[in-house]
mmCIF file with all atom_site columns, C-alpha atoms in Angstrom:
data_model
loop_
_atom_site.group_PDB
_atom_site.id
_atom_site.type_symbol
_atom_site.label_atom_id
_atom_site.label_alt_id
_atom_site.label_comp_id
_atom_site.label_asym_id
_atom_site.label_entity_id
_atom_site.label_seq_id
_atom_site.pdbx_PDB_ins_code
_atom_site.Cartn_x
_atom_site.Cartn_y
_atom_site.Cartn_z
_atom_site.occupancy
_atom_site.B_iso_or_equiv
_atom_site.pdbx_formal_charge
_atom_site.auth_seq_id
_atom_site.auth_comp_id
_atom_site.auth_asym_id
_atom_site.auth_atom_id
_atom_site.pdbx_PDB_model_num
ATOM 1   C CA . MET A 1 1   ? -3.234  39.475  28.823  1.00 0.00 ? 1   MET A CA 1
ATOM 2   C CA . GLU A 1 2   ? -1.680  40.871  25.548  1.00 0.00 ? 2   GLU A CA 1
ATOM 3   C CA . SER A 1 3   ? -3.532  39.869  22.296  1.00 0.00 ? 3   SER A CA 1
ATOM 4   C CA . SER A 1 4   ? -3.053  40.547  18.665  1.00 0.00 ? 4   SER A CA 1
ATOM 5   C CA . ALA A 1 5   ? -4.823  39.950  15.291  1.00 0.00 ? 5   ALA A CA 1
ATOM 6   C CA . THR A 1 6   ? -4.764  36.342  13.966  1.00 0.00 ? 6   THR A CA 1
ATOM 7   C CA . GLY A 1 7   ? -3.517  37.057  10.278  1.00 0.00 ? 7   GLY A CA 1
ATOM 8   C CA . ARG A 1 8   ? -0.028  35.616  10.740  1.00 0.00 ? 8   ARG A CA 1
ATOM 9   C CA . LEU A 1 9   ? -1.172  32.683  12.726  1.00 0.00 ? 9   LEU A CA 1
ATOM 10  C CA . GLU A 1 10  ? -3.793  31.765  10.112  1.00 0.00 ? 10  GLU A CA 1
ATOM 11  C CA . ALA A 1 11  ? -1.210  32.119  7.300   1.00 0.00 ? 11  ALA A CA 1
ATOM 12  C CA . PHE A 1 12  ? 1.237   29.915  9.208   1.00 0.00 ? 12  PHE A CA 1
ATOM 13  C CA . SER A 1 13  ? -1.426  27.307  9.921   1.00 0.00 ? 13  SER A CA 1
ATOM 14  C CA . ASP A 1 14  ? -2.496  27.149  6.326   1.00 0.00 ? 14  ASP A CA 1
ATOM 15  C CA . GLY A 1 15  ? 0.967   26.467  5.230   1.00 0.00 ? 15  GLY A CA 1
ATOM 16  C CA . VAL A 1 16  ? 1.324   23.706  7.640   1.00 0.00 ? 16  VAL A CA 1
ATOM 17  C CA . PHE A 1 17  ? -2.014  22.120  6.669   1.00 0.00 ? 17  PHE A CA 1
ATOM 18  C CA . ALA A 1 18  ? -0.901  22.390  3.123   1.00 0.00 ? 18  ALA A CA 1
ATOM 19  C CA . ILE A 1 19  ? 2.323   20.597  3.700   1.00 0.00 ? 19  ILE A CA 1
ATOM 20  C CA . ALA A 1 20  ? 0.700   17.901  5.784   1.00 0.00 ? 20  ALA A CA 1
ATOM 21  C CA . ILE A 1 21  ? -1.897  17.095  3.088   1.00 0.00 ? 21  ILE A CA 1
ATOM 22  C CA . THR A 1 22  ? 0.866   17.044  0.380   1.00 0.00 ? 22  THR A CA 1
ATOM 23  C CA . LEU A 1 23  ? 3.078   14.596  2.373   1.00 0.00 ? 23  LEU A CA 1
ATOM 24  C CA . LEU A 1 24  ? 0.316   12.092  2.382   1.00 0.00 ? 24  LEU A CA 1
ATOM 25  C CA . ILE A 1 25  ? 0.706   11.272  -1.386  1.00 0.00 ? 25  ILE A CA 1
ATOM 26  C CA . LEU A 1 26  ? 4.335   10.256  -0.921  1.00 0.00 ? 26  LEU A CA 1
ATOM 27  C CA . ASP A 1 27  ? 3.245   6.843   0.424   1.00 0.00 ? 27  ASP A CA 1
ATOM 28  C CA . LEU A 1 28  ? 1.619   6.095   -2.946  1.00 0.00 ? 28  LEU A CA 1
ATOM 29  C CA . ARG A 1 29  ? 4.567   5.111   -5.026  1.00 0.00 ? 29  ARG A CA 1
ATOM 30  C CA . VAL A 1 30  ? 4.131   3.937   -8.882  1.00 0.00 ? 30  VAL A CA 1
ATOM 31  C CA . PRO A 1 31  ? 4.832   0.326   -9.300  1.00 0.00 ? 31  PRO A CA 1
ATOM 32  C CA . HIS A 1 32  ? 8.303   -0.287  -10.963 1.00 0.00 ? 32  HIS A CA 1
ATOM 33  C CA . ALA A 1 33  ? 8.408   -2.065  -14.202 1.00 0.00 ? 33  ALA A CA 1
ATOM 34  C CA . ALA A 1 34  ? 11.033  -4.443  -12.990 1.00 0.00 ? 34  ALA A CA 1
ATOM 35  C CA . ASP A 1 35  ? 8.983   -5.587  -10.095 1.00 0.00 ? 35  ASP A CA 1
ATOM 36  C CA . LEU A 1 36  ? 6.011   -6.013  -12.496 1.00 0.00 ? 36  LEU A CA 1
ATOM 37  C CA . ILE A 1 37  ? 8.028   -8.362  -14.693 1.00 0.00 ? 37  ILE A CA 1
ATOM 38  C CA . ALA A 1 38  ? 9.018   -10.578 -11.662 1.00 0.00 ? 38  ALA A CA 1
ATOM 39  C CA . ASP A 1 39  ? 5.261   -10.449 -10.530 1.00 0.00 ? 39  ASP A CA 1
ATOM 40  C CA . ALA A 1 40  ? 4.231   -11.541 -14.045 1.00 0.00 ? 40  ALA A CA 1
ATOM 41  C CA . GLU A 1 41  ? 6.614   -14.415 -14.297 1.00 0.00 ? 41  GLU A CA 1
ATOM 42  C CA . THR A 1 42  ? 5.936   -15.718 -10.676 1.00 0.00 ? 42  THR A CA 1
ATOM 43  C CA . ARG A 1 43  ? 2.052   -15.599 -11.198 1.00 0.00 ? 43  ARG A CA 1
ATOM 44  C CA . ASP A 1 44  ? 2.142   -16.316 -14.947 1.00 0.00 ? 44  ASP A CA 1
ATOM 45  C CA . LEU A 1 45  ? 0.292   -13.009 -15.800 1.00 0.00 ? 45  LEU A CA 1
ATOM 46  C CA . ALA A 1 46  ? 0.359   -10.786 -18.789 1.00 0.00 ? 46  ALA A CA 1
ATOM 47  C CA . PRO A 1 47  ? 2.293   -7.429  -18.264 1.00 0.00 ? 47  PRO A CA 1
ATOM 48  C CA . ALA A 1 48  ? -1.001  -5.360  -18.039 1.00 0.00 ? 48  ALA A CA 1
ATOM 49  C CA . ALA A 1 49  ? -2.572  -7.954  -15.698 1.00 0.00 ? 49  ALA A CA 1
ATOM 50  C CA . ALA A 1 50  ? 0.488   -7.835  -13.425 1.00 0.00 ? 50  ALA A CA 1
ATOM 51  C CA . LEU A 1 51  ? 0.116   -4.037  -13.306 1.00 0.00 ? 51  LEU A CA 1
ATOM 52  C CA . LEU A 1 52  ? -3.645  -4.331  -12.345 1.00 0.00 ? 52  LEU A CA 1
ATOM 53  C CA . TRP A 1 53  ? -2.807  -7.008  -9.671  1.00 0.00 ? 53  TRP A CA 1
ATOM 54  C CA . LYS A 1 54  ? -0.196  -4.636  -8.218  1.00 0.00 ? 54  LYS A CA 1
ATOM 55  C CA . LEU A 1 55  ? -2.539  -1.770  -8.058  1.00 0.00 ? 55  LEU A CA 1
ATOM 56  C CA . GLY A 1 56  ? -5.177  -3.861  -6.381  1.00 0.00 ? 56  GLY A CA 1
ATOM 57  C CA . HIS A 1 57  ? -2.717  -5.037  -3.897  1.00 0.00 ? 57  HIS A CA 1
ATOM 58  C CA . MET A 1 58  ? -2.064  -1.444  -3.024  1.00 0.00 ? 58  MET A CA 1
ATOM 59  C CA . TRP A 1 59  ? -5.688  -1.000  -1.690  1.00 0.00 ? 59  TRP A CA 1
ATOM 60  C CA . PRO A 1 60  ? -4.528  -0.567  2.010   1.00 0.00 ? 60  PRO A CA 1
ATOM 61  C CA . ASN A 1 61  ? -2.398  2.509   0.794   1.00 0.00 ? 61  ASN A CA 1
ATOM 62  C CA . PHE A 1 62  ? -5.144  3.932   -1.185  1.00 0.00 ? 62  PHE A CA 1
ATOM 63  C CA . LEU A 1 63  ? -7.650  3.528   1.837   1.00 0.00 ? 63  LEU A CA 1
ATOM 64  C CA . ALA A 1 64  ? -5.300  5.018   4.333   1.00 0.00 ? 64  ALA A CA 1
ATOM 65  C CA . TYR A 1 65  ? -4.478  7.856   1.969   1.00 0.00 ? 65  TYR A CA 1
ATOM 66  C CA . PHE A 1 66  ? -8.091  8.826   1.420   1.00 0.00 ? 66  PHE A CA 1
ATOM 67  C CA . MET A 1 67  ? -8.894  8.437   5.159   1.00 0.00 ? 67  MET A CA 1
ATOM 68  C CA . SER A 1 68  ? -6.001  10.765  6.213   1.00 0.00 ? 68  SER A CA 1
ATOM 69  C CA . PHE A 1 69  ? -6.633  13.246  3.389   1.00 0.00 ? 69  PHE A CA 1
ATOM 70  C CA . ALA A 1 70  ? -10.281 13.514  4.653   1.00 0.00 ? 70  ALA A CA 1
ATOM 71  C CA . VAL A 1 71  ? -8.968  13.923  8.215   1.00 0.00 ? 71  VAL A CA 1
ATOM 72  C CA . VAL A 1 72  ? -6.637  16.773  7.278   1.00 0.00 ? 72  VAL A CA 1
ATOM 73  C CA . LEU A 1 73  ? -9.239  18.409  5.155   1.00 0.00 ? 73  LEU A CA 1
ATOM 74  C CA . VAL A 1 74  ? -12.064 18.226  7.612   1.00 0.00 ? 74  VAL A CA 1
ATOM 75  C CA . LEU A 1 75  ? -9.646  19.728  10.362  1.00 0.00 ? 75  LEU A CA 1
ATOM 76  C CA . TRP A 1 76  ? -8.577  22.504  7.992   1.00 0.00 ? 76  TRP A CA 1
ATOM 77  C CA . VAL A 1 77  ? -12.214 23.426  7.334   1.00 0.00 ? 77  VAL A CA 1
ATOM 78  C CA . ASN A 1 78  ? -12.922 23.468  11.047  1.00 0.00 ? 78  ASN A CA 1
ATOM 79  C CA . HIS A 1 79  ? -9.770  25.392  11.871  1.00 0.00 ? 79  HIS A CA 1
ATOM 80  C CA . HIS A 1 80  ? -10.848 28.085  9.333   1.00 0.00 ? 80  HIS A CA 1
ATOM 81  C CA . ARG A 1 81  ? -14.421 28.037  11.069  1.00 0.00 ? 81  ARG A CA 1
ATOM 82  C CA . VAL A 1 82  ? -12.816 28.797  14.316  1.00 0.00 ? 82  VAL A CA 1
ATOM 83  C CA . PHE A 1 83  ? -11.101 32.010  12.834  1.00 0.00 ? 83  PHE A CA 1
ATOM 84  C CA . THR A 1 84  ? -14.396 33.161  11.499  1.00 0.00 ? 84  THR A CA 1
ATOM 85  C CA . ILE A 1 85  ? -15.256 33.916  15.269  1.00 0.00 ? 85  ILE A CA 1
ATOM 86  C CA . VAL A 1 86  ? -11.790 34.284  16.947  1.00 0.00 ? 86  VAL A CA 1
ATOM 87  C CA . ARG A 1 87  ? -10.577 37.760  15.954  1.00 0.00 ? 87  ARG A CA 1
ATOM 88  C CA . ARG A 1 88  ? -7.505  37.897  18.151  1.00 0.00 ? 88  ARG A CA 1
ATOM 89  C CA . THR A 1 89  ? -4.812  35.657  19.582  1.00 0.00 ? 89  THR A CA 1
ATOM 90  C CA . ASP A 1 90  ? -2.664  35.442  22.643  1.00 0.00 ? 90  ASP A CA 1
ATOM 91  C CA . ARG A 1 91  ? 0.468   33.274  23.466  1.00 0.00 ? 91  ARG A CA 1
ATOM 92  C CA . SER A 1 92  ? -1.578  30.478  25.065  1.00 0.00 ? 92  SER A CA 1
ATOM 93  C CA . PHE A 1 93  ? -3.837  30.058  22.024  1.00 0.00 ? 93  PHE A CA 1
ATOM 94  C CA . MET A 1 94  ? -0.689  30.062  19.650  1.00 0.00 ? 94  MET A CA 1
ATOM 95  C CA . PHE A 1 95  ? 0.816   27.203  21.677  1.00 0.00 ? 95  PHE A CA 1
ATOM 96  C CA . TRP A 1 96  ? -2.542  25.310  21.654  1.00 0.00 ? 96  TRP A CA 1
ATOM 97  C CA . ASN A 1 97  ? -2.785  25.811  17.970  1.00 0.00 ? 97  ASN A CA 1
ATOM 98  C CA . GLY A 1 98  ? 1.006   24.714  17.514  1.00 0.00 ? 98  GLY A CA 1
ATOM 99  C CA . LEU A 1 99  ? 0.059   21.531  19.498  1.00 0.00 ? 99  LEU A CA 1
ATOM 100 C CA . LEU A 1 100 ? -2.738  20.857  17.079  1.00 0.00 ? 100 LEU A CA 1
ATOM 101 C CA . LEU A 1 101 ? -0.480  21.352  14.182  1.00 0.00 ? 101 LEU A CA 1
ATOM 102 C CA . LEU A 1 102 ? 2.130   19.024  15.708  1.00 0.00 ? 102 LEU A CA 1
ATOM 103 C CA . PHE A 1 103 ? -0.279  16.174  15.403  1.00 0.00 ? 103 PHE A CA 1
ATOM 104 C CA . VAL A 1 104 ? -1.705  17.081  12.042  1.00 0.00 ? 104 VAL A CA 1
ATOM 105 C CA . THR A 1 105 ? 1.974   16.940  10.553  1.00 0.00 ? 105 THR A CA 1
ATOM 106 C CA . PHE A 1 106 ? 2.412   13.683  12.279  1.00 0.00 ? 106 PHE A CA 1
ATOM 107 C CA . VAL A 1 107 ? -0.650  12.138  10.156  1.00 0.00 ? 107 VAL A CA 1
ATOM 108 C CA . PRO A 1 108 ? 1.450   10.809  7.386   1.00 0.00 ? 108 PRO A CA 1
ATOM 109 C CA . PHE A 1 109 ? 3.383   8.440   9.602   1.00 0.00 ? 109 PHE A CA 1
ATOM 110 C CA . PRO A 1 110 ? 0.406   6.493   11.132  1.00 0.00 ? 110 PRO A CA 1
ATOM 111 C CA . THR A 1 111 ? -1.257  6.516   7.605   1.00 0.00 ? 111 THR A CA 1
ATOM 112 C CA . ALA A 1 112 ? 1.766   4.800   6.184   1.00 0.00 ? 112 ALA A CA 1
ATOM 113 C CA . LEU A 1 113 ? 2.086   2.450   9.235   1.00 0.00 ? 113 LEU A CA 1
ATOM 114 C CA . LEU A 1 114 ? -1.580  1.568   8.982   1.00 0.00 ? 114 LEU A CA 1
ATOM 115 C CA . ALA A 1 115 ? -1.413  0.952   5.227   1.00 0.00 ? 115 ALA A CA 1
ATOM 116 C CA . GLU A 1 116 ? 1.756   -1.277  5.585   1.00 0.00 ? 116 GLU A CA 1
ATOM 117 C CA . TYR A 1 117 ? 0.374   -3.843  8.011   1.00 0.00 ? 117 TYR A CA 1
ATOM 118 C CA . MET A 1 118 ? -3.449  -3.437  7.049   1.00 0.00 ? 118 MET A CA 1
ATOM 119 C CA . ALA A 1 119 ? -3.081  -6.427  4.706   1.00 0.00 ? 119 ALA A CA 1
ATOM 120 C CA . ASP A 1 120 ? 0.289   -7.912  4.752   1.00 0.00 ? 120 ASP A CA 1
ATOM 121 C CA . GLY A 1 121 ? 1.069   -7.815  8.684   1.00 0.00 ? 121 GLY A CA 1
ATOM 122 C CA . ASP A 1 122 ? -0.128  -10.227 11.310  1.00 0.00 ? 122 ASP A CA 1
ATOM 123 C CA . TRP A 1 123 ? -3.061  -9.407  13.567  1.00 0.00 ? 123 TRP A CA 1
ATOM 124 C CA . GLY A 1 124 ? -0.783  -8.008  16.378  1.00 0.00 ? 124 GLY A CA 1
ATOM 125 C CA . GLN A 1 125 ? 1.084   -5.715  13.921  1.00 0.00 ? 125 GLN A CA 1
ATOM 126 C CA . PHE A 1 126 ? -2.208  -4.508  12.376  1.00 0.00 ? 126 PHE A CA 1
ATOM 127 C CA . ARG A 1 127 ? -3.494  -3.823  15.937  1.00 0.00 ? 127 ARG A CA 1
ATOM 128 C CA . ILE A 1 128 ? -0.384  -1.752  16.622  1.00 0.00 ? 128 ILE A CA 1
ATOM 129 C CA . GLY A 1 129 ? -0.817  0.296   13.475  1.00 0.00 ? 129 GLY A CA 1
ATOM 130 C CA . ALA A 1 130 ? -4.612  0.856   14.335  1.00 0.00 ? 130 ALA A CA 1
ATOM 131 C CA . LEU A 1 131 ? -3.731  1.928   17.813  1.00 0.00 ? 131 LEU A CA 1
ATOM 132 C CA . VAL A 1 132 ? -1.053  4.555   16.571  1.00 0.00 ? 132 VAL A CA 1
ATOM 133 C CA . TYR A 1 133 ? -3.493  5.897   13.978  1.00 0.00 ? 133 TYR A CA 1
ATOM 134 C CA . ALA A 1 134 ? -6.317  6.183   16.507  1.00 0.00 ? 134 ALA A CA 1
ATOM 135 C CA . GLY A 1 135 ? -4.011  7.598   19.162  1.00 0.00 ? 135 GLY A CA 1
ATOM 136 C CA . ASN A 1 136 ? -2.968  10.465  16.846  1.00 0.00 ? 136 ASN A CA 1
ATOM 137 C CA . GLY A 1 137 ? -6.576  10.894  16.038  1.00 0.00 ? 137 GLY A CA 1
ATOM 138 C CA . LEU A 1 138 ? -7.206  11.273  19.760  1.00 0.00 ? 138 LEU A CA 1
ATOM 139 C CA . MET A 1 139 ? -4.448  13.696  20.271  1.00 0.00 ? 139 MET A CA 1
ATOM 140 C CA . ILE A 1 140 ? -5.754  15.828  17.455  1.00 0.00 ? 140 ILE A CA 1
ATOM 141 C CA . ALA A 1 141 ? -9.184  15.909  18.925  1.00 0.00 ? 141 ALA A CA 1
ATOM 142 C CA . ALA A 1 142 ? -7.878  16.746  22.516  1.00 0.00 ? 142 ALA A CA 1
ATOM 143 C CA . ALA A 1 143 ? -5.681  19.556  21.087  1.00 0.00 ? 143 ALA A CA 1
ATOM 144 C CA . PHE A 1 144 ? -8.436  20.945  18.897  1.00 0.00 ? 144 PHE A CA 1
ATOM 145 C CA . ARG A 1 145 ? -10.735 21.017  21.937  1.00 0.00 ? 145 ARG A CA 1
ATOM 146 C CA . ALA A 1 146 ? -8.300  22.598  23.990  1.00 0.00 ? 146 ALA A CA 1
ATOM 147 C CA . MET A 1 147 ? -7.606  25.422  21.583  1.00 0.00 ? 147 MET A CA 1
ATOM 148 C CA . TRP A 1 148 ? -11.273 26.033  20.894  1.00 0.00 ? 148 TRP A CA 1
ATOM 149 C CA . SER A 1 149 ? -12.086 25.881  24.834  1.00 0.00 ? 149 SER A CA 1
ATOM 150 C CA . HIS A 1 150 ? -9.236  28.463  25.427  1.00 0.00 ? 150 HIS A CA 1
ATOM 151 C CA . ALA A 1 151 ? -10.673 30.871  22.479  1.00 0.00 ? 151 ALA A CA 1
ATOM 152 C CA . ILE A 1 152 ? -14.154 30.841  23.947  1.00 0.00 ? 152 ILE A CA 1
ATOM 153 C CA . GLY A 1 153 ? -13.045 30.882  27.571  1.00 0.00 ? 153 GLY A CA 1
ATOM 154 C CA . HIS A 1 154 ? -11.290 34.081  27.413  1.00 0.00 ? 154 HIS A CA 1
ATOM 155 C CA . GLY A 1 155 ? -13.563 36.836  26.093  1.00 0.00 ? 155 GLY A CA 1
ATOM 156 C CA . HIS A 1 156 ? -10.687 38.979  24.774  1.00 0.00 ? 156 HIS A CA 1
ATOM 157 C CA . LEU A 1 157 ? -10.149 36.680  21.914  1.00 0.00 ? 157 LEU A CA 1
ATOM 158 C CA . LEU A 1 158 ? -13.686 37.091  20.646  1.00 0.00 ? 158 LEU A CA 1
ATOM 159 C CA . PRO A 1 159 ? -14.940 40.252  18.975  1.00 0.00 ? 159 PRO A CA 1
ATOM 160 C CA . ASP A 1 160 ? -17.264 42.444  21.116  1.00 0.00 ? 160 ASP A CA 1
ATOM 161 C CA . ASP A 1 161 ? -20.279 41.866  18.695  1.00 0.00 ? 161 ASP A CA 1
ATOM 162 C CA . HIS A 1 162 ? -19.766 38.095  18.605  1.00 0.00 ? 162 HIS A CA 1
ATOM 163 C CA . ASP A 1 163 ? -23.038 35.949  18.411  1.00 0.00 ? 163 ASP A CA 1
ATOM 164 C CA . PRO A 1 164 ? -23.239 33.755  21.556  1.00 0.00 ? 164 PRO A CA 1
ATOM 165 C CA . ALA A 1 165 ? -25.666 31.459  19.969  1.00 0.00 ? 165 ALA A CA 1
ATOM 166 C CA . ALA A 1 166 ? -23.141 30.871  17.143  1.00 0.00 ? 166 ALA A CA 1
ATOM 167 C CA . VAL A 1 167 ? -20.522 30.124  19.700  1.00 0.00 ? 167 VAL A CA 1
ATOM 168 C CA . LYS A 1 168 ? -22.585 27.735  21.682  1.00 0.00 ? 168 LYS A CA 1
ATOM 169 C CA . ALA A 1 169 ? -23.736 25.793  18.556  1.00 0.00 ? 169 ALA A CA 1
ATOM 170 C CA . ILE A 1 170 ? -20.037 25.350  17.480  1.00 0.00 ? 170 ILE A CA 1
ATOM 171 C CA . ASP A 1 171 ? -19.044 24.348  20.915  1.00 0.00 ? 171 ASP A CA 1
ATOM 172 C CA . ASP A 1 172 ? -22.023 21.715  21.053  1.00 0.00 ? 172 ASP A CA 1
ATOM 173 C CA . GLU A 1 173 ? -20.639 20.207  17.765  1.00 0.00 ? 173 GLU A CA 1
ATOM 174 C CA . TYR A 1 174 ? -16.999 19.976  19.056  1.00 0.00 ? 174 TYR A CA 1
ATOM 175 C CA . ARG A 1 175 ? -17.708 18.751  22.548  1.00 0.00 ? 175 ARG A CA 1
ATOM 176 C CA . TRP A 1 176 ? -18.184 14.962  21.756  1.00 0.00 ? 176 TRP A CA 1
ATOM 177 C CA . ALA A 1 177 ? -15.225 14.644  19.519  1.00 0.00 ? 177 ALA A CA 1
ATOM 178 C CA . PRO A 1 178 ? -12.524 13.695  22.207  1.00 0.00 ? 178 PRO A CA 1
ATOM 179 C CA . ALA A 1 179 ? -14.757 11.281  24.027  1.00 0.00 ? 179 ALA A CA 1
ATOM 180 C CA . ALA A 1 180 ? -15.585 9.660   20.722  1.00 0.00 ? 180 ALA A CA 1
ATOM 181 C CA . SER A 1 181 ? -11.865 9.492   19.943  1.00 0.00 ? 181 SER A CA 1
ATOM 182 C CA . VAL A 1 182 ? -11.112 7.857   23.198  1.00 0.00 ? 182 VAL A CA 1
ATOM 183 C CA . VAL A 1 183 ? -13.761 5.140   22.452  1.00 0.00 ? 183 VAL A CA 1
ATOM 184 C CA . ILE A 1 184 ? -12.188 4.575   19.005  1.00 0.00 ? 184 ILE A CA 1
ATOM 185 C CA . PHE A 1 185 ? -8.702  4.211   20.441  1.00 0.00 ? 185 PHE A CA 1
ATOM 186 C CA . LEU A 1 186 ? -9.844  1.778   23.052  1.00 0.00 ? 186 LEU A CA 1
ATOM 187 C CA . ILE A 1 187 ? -11.706 -0.451  20.484  1.00 0.00 ? 187 ILE A CA 1
ATOM 188 C CA . ALA A 1 188 ? -8.500  -0.714  18.492  1.00 0.00 ? 188 ALA A CA 1
ATOM 189 C CA . PHE A 1 189 ? -7.046  -2.859  21.324  1.00 0.00 ? 189 PHE A CA 1
ATOM 190 C CA . VAL A 1 190 ? -9.610  -5.513  20.547  1.00 0.00 ? 190 VAL A CA 1
ATOM 191 C CA . TRP A 1 191 ? -11.093 -4.821  17.134  1.00 0.00 ? 191 TRP A CA 1
ATOM 192 C CA . PRO A 1 192 ? -8.726  -2.850  15.111  1.00 0.00 ? 192 PRO A CA 1
ATOM 193 C CA . TRP A 1 193 ? -10.828 -3.128  11.881  1.00 0.00 ? 193 TRP A CA 1
ATOM 194 C CA . ALA A 1 194 ? -13.872 -1.630  13.786  1.00 0.00 ? 194 ALA A CA 1
ATOM 195 C CA . SER A 1 195 ? -11.516 1.107   14.925  1.00 0.00 ? 195 SER A CA 1
ATOM 196 C CA . VAL A 1 196 ? -10.441 1.992   11.487  1.00 0.00 ? 196 VAL A CA 1
ATOM 197 C CA . GLY A 1 197 ? -14.095 2.097   10.337  1.00 0.00 ? 197 GLY A CA 1
ATOM 198 C CA . LEU A 1 198 ? -15.242 4.265   13.263  1.00 0.00 ? 198 LEU A CA 1
ATOM 199 C CA . SER A 1 199 ? -12.361 6.630   12.513  1.00 0.00 ? 199 SER A CA 1
ATOM 200 C CA . LEU A 1 200 ? -13.606 7.006   9.050   1.00 0.00 ? 200 LEU A CA 1
ATOM 201 C CA . ALA A 1 201 ? -17.186 7.314   10.434  1.00 0.00 ? 201 ALA A CA 1
ATOM 202 C CA . LEU A 1 202 ? -16.142 10.244  12.754  1.00 0.00 ? 202 LEU A CA 1
ATOM 203 C CA . VAL A 1 203 ? -14.595 12.117  9.830   1.00 0.00 ? 203 VAL A CA 1
ATOM 204 C CA . LEU A 1 204 ? -17.847 11.481  7.678   1.00 0.00 ? 204 LEU A CA 1
ATOM 205 C CA . ALA A 1 205 ? -19.925 12.772  10.777  1.00 0.00 ? 205 ALA A CA 1
ATOM 206 C CA . PHE A 1 206 ? -17.982 16.121  10.949  1.00 0.00 ? 206 PHE A CA 1
ATOM 207 C CA . SER A 1 207 ? -18.228 16.404  7.031   1.00 0.00 ? 207 SER A CA 1
ATOM 208 C CA . VAL A 1 208 ? -21.943 16.017  7.086   1.00 0.00 ? 208 VAL A CA 1
ATOM 209 C CA . GLN A 1 209 ? -22.265 18.023  9.995   1.00 0.00 ? 209 GLN A CA 1
ATOM 210 C CA . GLY A 1 210 ? -20.442 20.957  8.243   1.00 0.00 ? 210 GLY A CA 1
ATOM 211 C CA . PHE A 1 211 ? -22.545 20.680  5.230   1.00 0.00 ? 211 PHE A CA 1
ATOM 212 C CA . MET A 1 212 ? -25.729 20.662  7.251   1.00 0.00 ? 212 MET A CA 1
ATOM 213 C CA . ASN A 1 213 ? -24.743 23.841  9.119   1.00 0.00 ? 213 ASN A CA 1
ATOM 214 C CA . LYS A 1 214 ? -26.381 26.638  7.285   1.00 0.00 ? 214 LYS A CA 1
ATOM 215 C CA . ARG A 1 215 ? -25.004 29.404  9.459   1.00 0.00 ? 215 ARG A CA 1
ATOM 216 C CA . PRO A 1 216 ? -22.635 31.433  7.100   1.00 0.00 ? 216 PRO A CA 1
ATOM 217 C CA . PHE A 1 217 ? -19.165 32.398  8.067   1.00 0.00 ? 217 PHE A CA 1
ATOM 218 C CA . ARG A 1 218 ? -19.061 35.849  9.452   1.00 0.00 ? 218 ARG A CA 1
ATOM 219 C CA . ARG A 1 219 ? -17.134 38.261  7.360   1.00 0.00 ? 219 ARG A CA 1
ATOM 220 C CA . ARG A 1 220 ? -14.494 39.799  9.391   1.00 0.00 ? 220 ARG A CA 1
ATOM 221 C CA . ARG A 1 221 ? -12.917 43.283  9.405   1.00 0.00 ? 221 ARG A CA 1
ATOM 222 C CA . GLU A 1 222 ? -9.210  43.144  8.509   1.00 0.00 ? 222 GLU A CA 1
ATOM 223 C CA . GLU A 1 223 ? -7.347  44.114  11.711  1.00 0.00 ? 223 GLU A CA 1
ATOM 224 C CA . GLY A 1 224 ? -3.787  45.141  11.992  1.00 0.00 ? 224 GLY A CA 1
ATOM 225 C CA . ALA A 1 225 ? -1.219  42.656  13.337  1.00 0.00 ? 225 ALA A CA 1
#
């Protein structure tokens, strides 16, 4: 099977991650002065107090933004980690990587949906938002696992001098993410808030895991495309 260096694929992926993480901020809109005047009159508040009330009322947007930013950031770090071991790529690996990026770029939509119905929607609407959010997280976990499994399952994508212990250590870390994502998705049917909390806990777990991993990134020789 034909394989090539990963430089172009990494550059393309980094660009997609950068766009996805930038789009998240678009859901955070500055309160308009005209709306604040109406709020101040309705609630008998001073203009400054009306602004503070409005910002406080936006807490679901802030929470969803930070959760999704953390998701994309942790994914990007682990995506980079994969490419410290994978030296070459083939067509199947590129498609798996593309599938992962598909769900990464979708993150802003479930983020906005969750924020919209987290506070103001009824219980059923919030549950749908939590299901969409957790479902996209499940698809991300599955696509990432599939990409990684393809990479280590075909020796021609790894360098001849790769460290089997390092590959196994990373594989052990990534193995349980899809199963955990399935549980989080199923919980969203009954306890949406618990699902949202567990989604955040999963991101924190991978963040802590990354900090605790003392194995340095392998320096790679630059290879021609």
